[in-house]
Tab-separated table of C-alpha atoms in Angstrom:
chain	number	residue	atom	x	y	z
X	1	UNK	CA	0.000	0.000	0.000
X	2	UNK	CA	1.521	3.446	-1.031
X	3	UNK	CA	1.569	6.418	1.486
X	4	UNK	CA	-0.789	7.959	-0.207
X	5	UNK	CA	-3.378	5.253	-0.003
X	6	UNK	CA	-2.613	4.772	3.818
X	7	UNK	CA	-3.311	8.824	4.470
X	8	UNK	CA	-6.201	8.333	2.266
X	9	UNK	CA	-7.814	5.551	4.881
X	10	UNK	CA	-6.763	6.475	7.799
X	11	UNK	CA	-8.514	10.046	6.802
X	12	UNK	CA	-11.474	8.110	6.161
X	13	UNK	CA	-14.998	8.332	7.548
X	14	UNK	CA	-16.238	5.646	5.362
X	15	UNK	CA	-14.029	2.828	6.041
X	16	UNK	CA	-16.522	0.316	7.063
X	17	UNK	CA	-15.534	-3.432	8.557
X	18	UNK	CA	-18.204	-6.291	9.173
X	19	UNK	CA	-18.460	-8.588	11.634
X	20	UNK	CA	-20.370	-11.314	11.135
X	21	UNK	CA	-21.544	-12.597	14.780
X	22	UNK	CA	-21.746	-9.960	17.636
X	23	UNK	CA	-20.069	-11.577	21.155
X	24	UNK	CA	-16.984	-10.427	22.873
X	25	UNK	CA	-14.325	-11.206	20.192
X	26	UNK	CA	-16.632	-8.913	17.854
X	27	UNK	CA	-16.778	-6.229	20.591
X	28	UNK	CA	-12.787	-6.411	20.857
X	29	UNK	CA	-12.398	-6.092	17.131
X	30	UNK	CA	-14.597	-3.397	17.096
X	31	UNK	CA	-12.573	-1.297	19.987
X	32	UNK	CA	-9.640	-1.946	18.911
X	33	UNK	CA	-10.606	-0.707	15.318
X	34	UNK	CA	-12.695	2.390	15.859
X	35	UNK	CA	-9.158	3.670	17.669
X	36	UNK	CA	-8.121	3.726	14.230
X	37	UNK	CA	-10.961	5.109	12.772
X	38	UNK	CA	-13.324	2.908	11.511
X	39	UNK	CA	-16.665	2.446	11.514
X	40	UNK	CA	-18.217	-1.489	12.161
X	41	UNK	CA	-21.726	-3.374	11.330
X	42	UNK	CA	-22.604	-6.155	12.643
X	43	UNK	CA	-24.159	-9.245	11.560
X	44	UNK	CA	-26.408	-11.988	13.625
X	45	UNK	CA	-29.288	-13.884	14.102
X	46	UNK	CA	-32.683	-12.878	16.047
X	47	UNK	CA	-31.779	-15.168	18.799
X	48	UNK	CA	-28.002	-13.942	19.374
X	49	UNK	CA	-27.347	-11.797	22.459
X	50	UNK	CA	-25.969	-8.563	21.251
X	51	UNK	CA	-25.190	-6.752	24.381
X	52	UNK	CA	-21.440	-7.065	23.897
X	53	UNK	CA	-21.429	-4.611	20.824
X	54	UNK	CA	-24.437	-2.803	21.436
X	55	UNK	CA	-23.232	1.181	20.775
X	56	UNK	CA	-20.102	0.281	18.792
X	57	UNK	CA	-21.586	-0.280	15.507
X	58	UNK	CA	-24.922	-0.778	12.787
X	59	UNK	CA	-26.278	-4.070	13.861
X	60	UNK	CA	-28.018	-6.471	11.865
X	61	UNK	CA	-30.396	-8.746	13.593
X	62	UNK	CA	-31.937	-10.694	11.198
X	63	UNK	CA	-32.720	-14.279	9.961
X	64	UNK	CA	-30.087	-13.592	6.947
X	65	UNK	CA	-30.856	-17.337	5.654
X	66	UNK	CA	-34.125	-15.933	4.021
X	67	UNK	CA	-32.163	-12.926	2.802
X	68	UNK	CA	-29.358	-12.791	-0.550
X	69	UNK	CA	-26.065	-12.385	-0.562
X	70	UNK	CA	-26.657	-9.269	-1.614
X	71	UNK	CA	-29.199	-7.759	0.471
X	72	UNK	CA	-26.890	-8.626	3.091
X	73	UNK	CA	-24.362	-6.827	1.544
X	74	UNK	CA	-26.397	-3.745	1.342
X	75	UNK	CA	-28.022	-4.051	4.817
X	76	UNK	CA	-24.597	-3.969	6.619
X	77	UNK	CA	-23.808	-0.167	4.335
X	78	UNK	CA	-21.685	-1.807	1.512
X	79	UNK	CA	-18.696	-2.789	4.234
X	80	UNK	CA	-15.376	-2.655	2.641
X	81	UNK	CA	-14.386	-6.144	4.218
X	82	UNK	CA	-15.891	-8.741	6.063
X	83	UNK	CA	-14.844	-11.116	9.026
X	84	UNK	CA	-15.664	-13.743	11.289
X	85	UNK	CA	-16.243	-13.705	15.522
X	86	UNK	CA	-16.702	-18.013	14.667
X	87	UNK	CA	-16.162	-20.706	12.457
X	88	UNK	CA	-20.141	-22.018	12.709
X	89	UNK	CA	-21.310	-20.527	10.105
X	90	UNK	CA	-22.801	-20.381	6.691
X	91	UNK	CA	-19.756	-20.434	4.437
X	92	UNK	CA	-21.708	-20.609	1.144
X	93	UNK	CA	-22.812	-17.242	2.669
X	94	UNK	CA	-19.089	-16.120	3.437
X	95	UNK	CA	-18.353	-17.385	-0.683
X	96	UNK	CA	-21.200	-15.385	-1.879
X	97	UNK	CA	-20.350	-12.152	0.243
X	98	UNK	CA	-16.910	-12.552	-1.207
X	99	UNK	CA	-17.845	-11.690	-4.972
X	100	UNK	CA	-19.688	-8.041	-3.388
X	101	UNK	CA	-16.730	-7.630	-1.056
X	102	UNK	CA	-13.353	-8.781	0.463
X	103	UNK	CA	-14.151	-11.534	3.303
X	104	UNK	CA	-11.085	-12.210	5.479
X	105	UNK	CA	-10.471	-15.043	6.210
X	106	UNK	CA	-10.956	-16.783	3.210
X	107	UNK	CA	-14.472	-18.931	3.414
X	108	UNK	CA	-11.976	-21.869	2.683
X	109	UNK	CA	-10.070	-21.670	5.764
X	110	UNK	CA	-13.692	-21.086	7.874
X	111	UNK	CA	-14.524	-24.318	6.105
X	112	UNK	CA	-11.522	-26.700	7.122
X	113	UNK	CA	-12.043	-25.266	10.482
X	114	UNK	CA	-15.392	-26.677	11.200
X	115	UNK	CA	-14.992	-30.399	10.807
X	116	UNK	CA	-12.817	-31.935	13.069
X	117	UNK	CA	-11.900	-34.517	10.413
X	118	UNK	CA	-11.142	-31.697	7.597
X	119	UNK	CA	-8.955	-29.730	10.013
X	120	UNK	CA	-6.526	-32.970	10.772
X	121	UNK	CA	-6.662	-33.805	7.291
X	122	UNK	CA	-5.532	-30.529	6.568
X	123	UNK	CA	-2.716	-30.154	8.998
X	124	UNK	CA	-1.551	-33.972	8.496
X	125	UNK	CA	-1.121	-32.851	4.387
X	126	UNK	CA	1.389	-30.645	5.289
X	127	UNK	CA	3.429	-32.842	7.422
X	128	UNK	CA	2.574	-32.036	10.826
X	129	UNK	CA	1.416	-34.368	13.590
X	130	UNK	CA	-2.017	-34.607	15.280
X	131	UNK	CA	-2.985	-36.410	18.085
X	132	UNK	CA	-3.836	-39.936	16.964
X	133	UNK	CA	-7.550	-40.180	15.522
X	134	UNK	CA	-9.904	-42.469	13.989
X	135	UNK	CA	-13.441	-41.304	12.269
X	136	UNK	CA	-16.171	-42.939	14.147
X	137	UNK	CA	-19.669	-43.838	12.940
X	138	UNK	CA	-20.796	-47.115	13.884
X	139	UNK	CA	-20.120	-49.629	16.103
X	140	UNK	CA	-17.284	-51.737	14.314
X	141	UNK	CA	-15.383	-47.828	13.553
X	142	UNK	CA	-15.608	-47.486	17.452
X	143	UNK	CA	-14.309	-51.090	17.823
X	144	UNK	CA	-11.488	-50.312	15.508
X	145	UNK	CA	-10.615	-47.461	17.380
X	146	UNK	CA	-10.258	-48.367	20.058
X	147	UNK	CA	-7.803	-51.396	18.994
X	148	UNK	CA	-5.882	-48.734	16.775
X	149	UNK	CA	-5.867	-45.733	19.985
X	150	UNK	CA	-6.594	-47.909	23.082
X	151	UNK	CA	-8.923	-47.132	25.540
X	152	UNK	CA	-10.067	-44.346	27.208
X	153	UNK	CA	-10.866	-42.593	23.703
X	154	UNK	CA	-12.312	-39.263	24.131
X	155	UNK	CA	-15.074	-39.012	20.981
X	156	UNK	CA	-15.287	-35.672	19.461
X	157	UNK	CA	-18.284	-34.255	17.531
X	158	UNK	CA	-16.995	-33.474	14.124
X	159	UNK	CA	-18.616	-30.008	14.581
X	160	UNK	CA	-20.294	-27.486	16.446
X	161	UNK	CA	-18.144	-28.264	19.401
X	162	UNK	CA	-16.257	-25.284	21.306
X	163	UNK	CA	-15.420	-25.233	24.844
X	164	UNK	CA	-15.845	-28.784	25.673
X	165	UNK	CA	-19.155	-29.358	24.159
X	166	UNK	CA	-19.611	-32.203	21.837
X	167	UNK	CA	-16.533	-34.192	23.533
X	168	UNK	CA	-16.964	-37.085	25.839
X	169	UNK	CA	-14.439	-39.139	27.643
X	170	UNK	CA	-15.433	-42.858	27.150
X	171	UNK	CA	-13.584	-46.087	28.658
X	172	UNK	CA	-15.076	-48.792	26.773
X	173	UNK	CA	-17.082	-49.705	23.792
X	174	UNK	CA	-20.059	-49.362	25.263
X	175	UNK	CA	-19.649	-45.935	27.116
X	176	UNK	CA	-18.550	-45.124	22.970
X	177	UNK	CA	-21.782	-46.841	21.720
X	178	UNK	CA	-24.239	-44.507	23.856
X	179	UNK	CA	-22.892	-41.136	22.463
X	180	UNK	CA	-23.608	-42.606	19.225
X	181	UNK	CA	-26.729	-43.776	19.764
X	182	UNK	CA	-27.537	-40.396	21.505
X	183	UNK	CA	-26.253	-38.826	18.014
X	184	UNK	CA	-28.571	-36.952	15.313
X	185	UNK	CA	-28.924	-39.027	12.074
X	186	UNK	CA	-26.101	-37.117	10.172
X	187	UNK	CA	-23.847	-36.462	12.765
X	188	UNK	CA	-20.039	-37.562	12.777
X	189	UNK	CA	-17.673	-38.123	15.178
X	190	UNK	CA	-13.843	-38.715	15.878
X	191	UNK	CA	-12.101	-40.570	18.228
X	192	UNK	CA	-8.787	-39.299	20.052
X	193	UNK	CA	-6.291	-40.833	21.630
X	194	UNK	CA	-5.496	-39.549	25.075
X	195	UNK	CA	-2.720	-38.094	25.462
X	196	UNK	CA	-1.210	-37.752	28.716
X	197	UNK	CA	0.807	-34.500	27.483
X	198	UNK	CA	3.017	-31.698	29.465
X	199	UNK	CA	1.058	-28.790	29.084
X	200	UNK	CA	-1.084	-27.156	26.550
X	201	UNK	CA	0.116	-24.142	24.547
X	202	UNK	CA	-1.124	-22.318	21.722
X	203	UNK	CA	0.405	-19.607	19.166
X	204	UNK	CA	-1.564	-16.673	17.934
X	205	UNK	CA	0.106	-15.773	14.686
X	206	UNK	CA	-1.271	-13.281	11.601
X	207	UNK	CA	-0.696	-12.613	8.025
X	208	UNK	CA	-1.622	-9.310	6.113
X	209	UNK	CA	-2.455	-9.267	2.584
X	210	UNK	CA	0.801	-8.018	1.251
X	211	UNK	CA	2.157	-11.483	2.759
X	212	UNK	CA	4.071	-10.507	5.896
X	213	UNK	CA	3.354	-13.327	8.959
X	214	UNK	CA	4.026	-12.179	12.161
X	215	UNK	CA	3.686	-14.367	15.675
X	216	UNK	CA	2.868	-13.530	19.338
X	217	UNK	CA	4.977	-15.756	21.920
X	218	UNK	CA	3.798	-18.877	22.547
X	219	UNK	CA	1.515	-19.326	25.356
X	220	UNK	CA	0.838	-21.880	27.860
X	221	UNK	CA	-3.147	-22.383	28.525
X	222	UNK	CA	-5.111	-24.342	31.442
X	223	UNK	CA	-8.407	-25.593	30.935
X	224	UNK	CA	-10.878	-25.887	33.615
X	225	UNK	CA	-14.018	-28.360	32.312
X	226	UNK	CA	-13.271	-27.842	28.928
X	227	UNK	CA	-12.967	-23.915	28.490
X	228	UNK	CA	-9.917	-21.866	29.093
X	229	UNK	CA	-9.135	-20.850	32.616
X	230	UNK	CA	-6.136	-18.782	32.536
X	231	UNK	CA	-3.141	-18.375	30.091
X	232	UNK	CA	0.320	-17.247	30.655
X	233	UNK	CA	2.924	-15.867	28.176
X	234	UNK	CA	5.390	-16.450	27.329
X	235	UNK	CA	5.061	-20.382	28.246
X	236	UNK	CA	7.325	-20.981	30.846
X	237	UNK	CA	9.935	-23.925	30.280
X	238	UNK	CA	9.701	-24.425	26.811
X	239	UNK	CA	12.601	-25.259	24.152
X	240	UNK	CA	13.633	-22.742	21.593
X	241	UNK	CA	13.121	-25.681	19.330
X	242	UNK	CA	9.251	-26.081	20.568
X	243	UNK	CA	9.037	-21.955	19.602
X	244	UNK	CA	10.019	-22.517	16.519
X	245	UNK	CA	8.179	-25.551	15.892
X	246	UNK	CA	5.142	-23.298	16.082
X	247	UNK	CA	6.074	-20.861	14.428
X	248	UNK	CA	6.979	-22.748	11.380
X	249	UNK	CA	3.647	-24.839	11.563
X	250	UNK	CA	1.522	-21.627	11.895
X	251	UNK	CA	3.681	-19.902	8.977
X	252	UNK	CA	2.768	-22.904	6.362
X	253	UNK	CA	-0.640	-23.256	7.466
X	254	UNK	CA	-1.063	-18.944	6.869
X	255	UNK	CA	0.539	-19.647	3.421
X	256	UNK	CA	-1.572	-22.852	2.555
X	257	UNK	CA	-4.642	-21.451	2.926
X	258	UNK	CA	-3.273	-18.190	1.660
X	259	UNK	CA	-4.719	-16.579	4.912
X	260	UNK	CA	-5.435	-12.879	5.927
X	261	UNK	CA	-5.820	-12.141	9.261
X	262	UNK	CA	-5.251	-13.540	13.128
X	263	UNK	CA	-4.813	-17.448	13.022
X	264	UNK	CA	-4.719	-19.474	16.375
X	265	UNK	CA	-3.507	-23.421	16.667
X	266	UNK	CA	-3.595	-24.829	19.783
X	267	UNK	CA	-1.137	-28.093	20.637
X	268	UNK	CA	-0.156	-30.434	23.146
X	269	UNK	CA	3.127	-30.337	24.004
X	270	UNK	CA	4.234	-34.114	25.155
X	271	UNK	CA	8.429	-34.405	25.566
X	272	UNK	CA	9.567	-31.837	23.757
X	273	UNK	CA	7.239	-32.486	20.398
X	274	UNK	CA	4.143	-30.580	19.127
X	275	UNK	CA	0.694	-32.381	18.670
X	276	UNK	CA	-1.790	-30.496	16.893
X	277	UNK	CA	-5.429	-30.188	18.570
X	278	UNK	CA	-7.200	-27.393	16.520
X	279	UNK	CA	-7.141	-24.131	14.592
X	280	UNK	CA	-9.763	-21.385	15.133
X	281	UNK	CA	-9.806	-18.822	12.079
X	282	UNK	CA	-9.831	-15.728	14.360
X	283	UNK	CA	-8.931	-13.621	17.229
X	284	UNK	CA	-8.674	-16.225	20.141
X	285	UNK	CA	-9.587	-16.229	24.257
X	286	UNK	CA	-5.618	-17.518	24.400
X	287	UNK	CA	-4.402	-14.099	23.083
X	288	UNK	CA	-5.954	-11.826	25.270
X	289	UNK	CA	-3.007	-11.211	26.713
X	290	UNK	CA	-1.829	-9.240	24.371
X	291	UNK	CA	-3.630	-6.464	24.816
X	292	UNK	CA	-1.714	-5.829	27.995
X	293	UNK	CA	1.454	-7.186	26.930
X	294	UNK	CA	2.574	-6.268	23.327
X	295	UNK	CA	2.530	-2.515	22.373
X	296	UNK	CA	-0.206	-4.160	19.245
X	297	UNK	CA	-2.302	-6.517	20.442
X	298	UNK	CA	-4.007	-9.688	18.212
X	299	UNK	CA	-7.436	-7.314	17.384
X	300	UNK	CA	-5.018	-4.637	16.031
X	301	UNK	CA	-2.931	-7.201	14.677
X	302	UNK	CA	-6.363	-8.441	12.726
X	303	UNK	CA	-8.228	-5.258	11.783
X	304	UNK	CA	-4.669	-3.834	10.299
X	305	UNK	CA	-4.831	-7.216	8.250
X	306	UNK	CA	-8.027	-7.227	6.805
X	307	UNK	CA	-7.983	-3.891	6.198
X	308	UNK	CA	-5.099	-4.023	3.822
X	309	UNK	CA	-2.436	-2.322	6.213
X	310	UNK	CA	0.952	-4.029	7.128
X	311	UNK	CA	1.610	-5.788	10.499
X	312	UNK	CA	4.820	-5.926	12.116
X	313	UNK	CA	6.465	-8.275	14.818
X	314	UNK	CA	4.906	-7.330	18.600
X	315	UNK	CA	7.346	-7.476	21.243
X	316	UNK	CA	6.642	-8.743	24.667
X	317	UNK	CA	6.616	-5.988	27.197
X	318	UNK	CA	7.803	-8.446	29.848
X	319	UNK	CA	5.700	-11.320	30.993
X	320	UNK	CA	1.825	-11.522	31.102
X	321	UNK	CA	-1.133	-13.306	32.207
X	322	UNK	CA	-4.933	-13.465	31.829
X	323	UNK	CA	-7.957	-14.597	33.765
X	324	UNK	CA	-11.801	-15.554	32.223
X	325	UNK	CA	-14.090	-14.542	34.687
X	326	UNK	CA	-16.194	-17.186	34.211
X	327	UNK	CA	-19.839	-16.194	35.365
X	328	UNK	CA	-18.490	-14.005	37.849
X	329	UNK	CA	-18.346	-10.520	37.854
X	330	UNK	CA	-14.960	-8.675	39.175
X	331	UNK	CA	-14.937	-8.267	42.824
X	332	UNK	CA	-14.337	-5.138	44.715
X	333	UNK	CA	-10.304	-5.481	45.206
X	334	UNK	CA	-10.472	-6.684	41.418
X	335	UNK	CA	-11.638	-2.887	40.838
X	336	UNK	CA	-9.157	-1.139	43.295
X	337	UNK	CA	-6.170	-2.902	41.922
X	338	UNK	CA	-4.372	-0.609	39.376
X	339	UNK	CA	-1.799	-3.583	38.798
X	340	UNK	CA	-4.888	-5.590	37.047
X	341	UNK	CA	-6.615	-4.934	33.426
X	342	UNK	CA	-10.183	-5.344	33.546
X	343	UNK	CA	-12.081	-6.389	30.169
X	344	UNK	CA	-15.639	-6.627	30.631
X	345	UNK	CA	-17.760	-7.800	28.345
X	346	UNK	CA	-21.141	-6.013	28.786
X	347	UNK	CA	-23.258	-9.613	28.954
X	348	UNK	CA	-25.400	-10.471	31.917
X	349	UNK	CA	-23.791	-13.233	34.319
X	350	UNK	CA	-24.832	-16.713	34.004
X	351	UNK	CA	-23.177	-19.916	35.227
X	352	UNK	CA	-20.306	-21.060	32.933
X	353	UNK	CA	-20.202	-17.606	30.620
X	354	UNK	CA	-17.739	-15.760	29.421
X	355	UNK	CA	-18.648	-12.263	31.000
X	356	UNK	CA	-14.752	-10.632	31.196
X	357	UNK	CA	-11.380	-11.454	31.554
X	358	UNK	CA	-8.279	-10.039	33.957
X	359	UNK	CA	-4.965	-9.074	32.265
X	360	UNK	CA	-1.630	-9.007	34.343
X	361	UNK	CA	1.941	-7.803	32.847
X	362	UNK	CA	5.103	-6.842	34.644
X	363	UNK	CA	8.550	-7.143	33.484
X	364	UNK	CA	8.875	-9.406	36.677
X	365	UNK	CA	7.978	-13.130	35.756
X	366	UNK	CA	7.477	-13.981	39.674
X	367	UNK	CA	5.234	-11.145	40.349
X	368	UNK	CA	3.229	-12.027	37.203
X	369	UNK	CA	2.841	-15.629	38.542
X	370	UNK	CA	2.147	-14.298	42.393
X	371	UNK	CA	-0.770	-11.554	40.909
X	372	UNK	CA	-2.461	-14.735	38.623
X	373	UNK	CA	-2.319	-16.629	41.870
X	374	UNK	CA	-3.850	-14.197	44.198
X	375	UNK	CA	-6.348	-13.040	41.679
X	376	UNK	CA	-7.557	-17.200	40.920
X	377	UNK	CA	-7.544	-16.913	44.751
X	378	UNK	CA	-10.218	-14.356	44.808
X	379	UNK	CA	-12.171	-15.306	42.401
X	380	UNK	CA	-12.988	-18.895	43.750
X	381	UNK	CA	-13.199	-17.506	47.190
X	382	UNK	CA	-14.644	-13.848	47.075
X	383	UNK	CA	-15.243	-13.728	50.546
X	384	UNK	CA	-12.398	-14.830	51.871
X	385	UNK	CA	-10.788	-11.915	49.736
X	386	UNK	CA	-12.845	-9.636	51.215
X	387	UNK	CA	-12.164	-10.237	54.486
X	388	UNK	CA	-8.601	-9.599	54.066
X	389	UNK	CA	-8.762	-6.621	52.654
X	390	UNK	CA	-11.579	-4.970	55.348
């Protein structure tokens, strides 16, 4: 992009990105894109809880499977570009919107992403390892399986999982047989081998149009039931050899699927080796950190990509952690504690949700580590919290 162009769009009113879905990763796009002048639509269904971008943008709430491509197109105010919150979605929709408009990431890579069997495939074709898996639709697949993987298994809904829906840990053919038999008639399903790995890590990497990759450190997640309870970054104890394993694994994927925009893969890491879990086609809960830690953080990072600007390398500002609040609201000392970044999502609190998240930084790895510790402290026991601090 010339100097010219980039005066010309950064001194534009008109400049208009799309979201298609309207939850917190949409609401993080958004803020981190109006900051550079923007304007955002966004799109969802009737039924979708819009609370989380409600005053950032044009919203349209609308059954769009009764509507064209193009009325789409012309109810979100002719966007410049479009882009995805999630990979459920209608990508014959995404393909369509494409010939009005660019739609980043490609509806290809949205595609892969939402079978379980399409992703490994995909990752396995360019030479990478996955954890062991066997597709698993009848009884004498699951019987298979389970001589191929051994048992426990866990079985895997091919899609519409996230967050530890649509998985189930099974010991035995007949634990295996019941989620099948529980199944819809077209569903499919994958078995997995457990793995008995070292931690869990993920890298957040992007790639603008002009080609440039750039990646945020690695970072070492734990789950809590299936959904992401805190992160840390950089991962502590890892090999140069694992970084760069990573890094070149999220660098051919970007270039495979000729990608634009903020790619996450998530891995086990078992002695020293990479397994590949999954990819998610968008920002990610894993790189929240970075809006405390890196002086660019992975919504910049994605919003400067789609929009046809360059992105650069993001260097750590020391070492940083981050908290889902889980449905919990942020307790009083949460709020007095200058040392903590508070994200809040805008969404009412129900069990289980996603309603905000706590950054830490400091250059100070052991403080970062002692702050996480204290704050997971006070979150599972509020009171107890409170009473120290009276």
């Amino acid at each position: 992009m010339s100097s010219a162009n980039v005066i010309d769009l950064l001194n534009s009113n008109s400049y208009k990105v799309a979201i298609v879905g309207s939850g917190q990763l949409a609401r993080m796009m958004a803020l981190a894109g109006i900051s550079m002048g923007y304007n955002f639509a966004f799109l969802c269904t009737e039924q979708d809880d819009t609370s989380a971008v409600q005053g950032l943008g044009h919203l349209v709430q609308t059954d769009y499977t009764k509507l064209t491509a193009n009325e789409i197109y012309l109810l979100l105010g002719k966007p410049n570009v479009i882009t995805v919150e999630k990979e459920d979605l209608d990508v014959e929709l995404l393909r369509a919107l494409n010939e009005l408009c660019r739609v980043y990431p490609n509806p290809d890579a949205v595609e892969i992403s939402q079978n379980r069997r399409s992703e490994k495939k995909f990752i396995e074709s360019l030479g990478f390892a996955v954890a062991p898996w066997a597709a698993t639709d009848h009884v004498e697949s699951l019987m298979n399986a389970g001589i191929k993987l051994g048992w426990p298994l866990i079985i895997k809904r091919c899609s519409t999982g996230y967050d530890g829906k649509g998985q189930w840990r099974v010991h035995n053919l007949q634990e295996a047989c019941e989620v099948l038999e529980k199944a819809a008639p077209k569903e499919t399903f994958i078995a997995e081998q457990m793995i008995d790995f070292d931690k869990e890590v993920s890298i957040v990497s992007a790639r603008d149009q002009h080609g440039n990759i750039m990646h945020y450190s690695l970072t070492e997640n734990v789950h809590k039931d299936g959904i992401l309870h805190f992160s840390f970054a950089p991962a502590k104890d890892v090999s140069d050899e694992v970084i760069e394993q990573a890094q070149k694994i999220a660098s051919a994927a970007l270039k495979e699927l000729d990608y634009v925009g903020v790619l996450t893969i998530e891995f086990f890491l078992k002695d020293g080796q990479l397994l590949i879990n999954e990819f998610a086609p968008r920002v990610h809960n894993s790189g929240h950190w970075t809006q405390i830690g890196c002086n660019s953080s992975q919504f910049h990072k994605h919003i400067r990509a789609i929009s046809g600007q360059a992105i650069a390398q993001a260097p750590n500002k020391g070492y940083s952690a981050m908290v889902n609040l889980l449905g919990k609201a942020p307790i009083d000392k949460h709020l007095l504690d200058d040392e903590l970044q508070i994200h809040w999502y805008n969404k009412s609190v129900k069990p289980g949700r996603k309603v905000g998240h706590i950054n830490i930084n400091d250059m100070d790895a052991a403080k970062v580590e002692a702050k996480l510790h204290q704050t997971l402290l006070d979150i599972n026991n509020p009171q107890s919290s409170l009473s120290q601090t009276a």
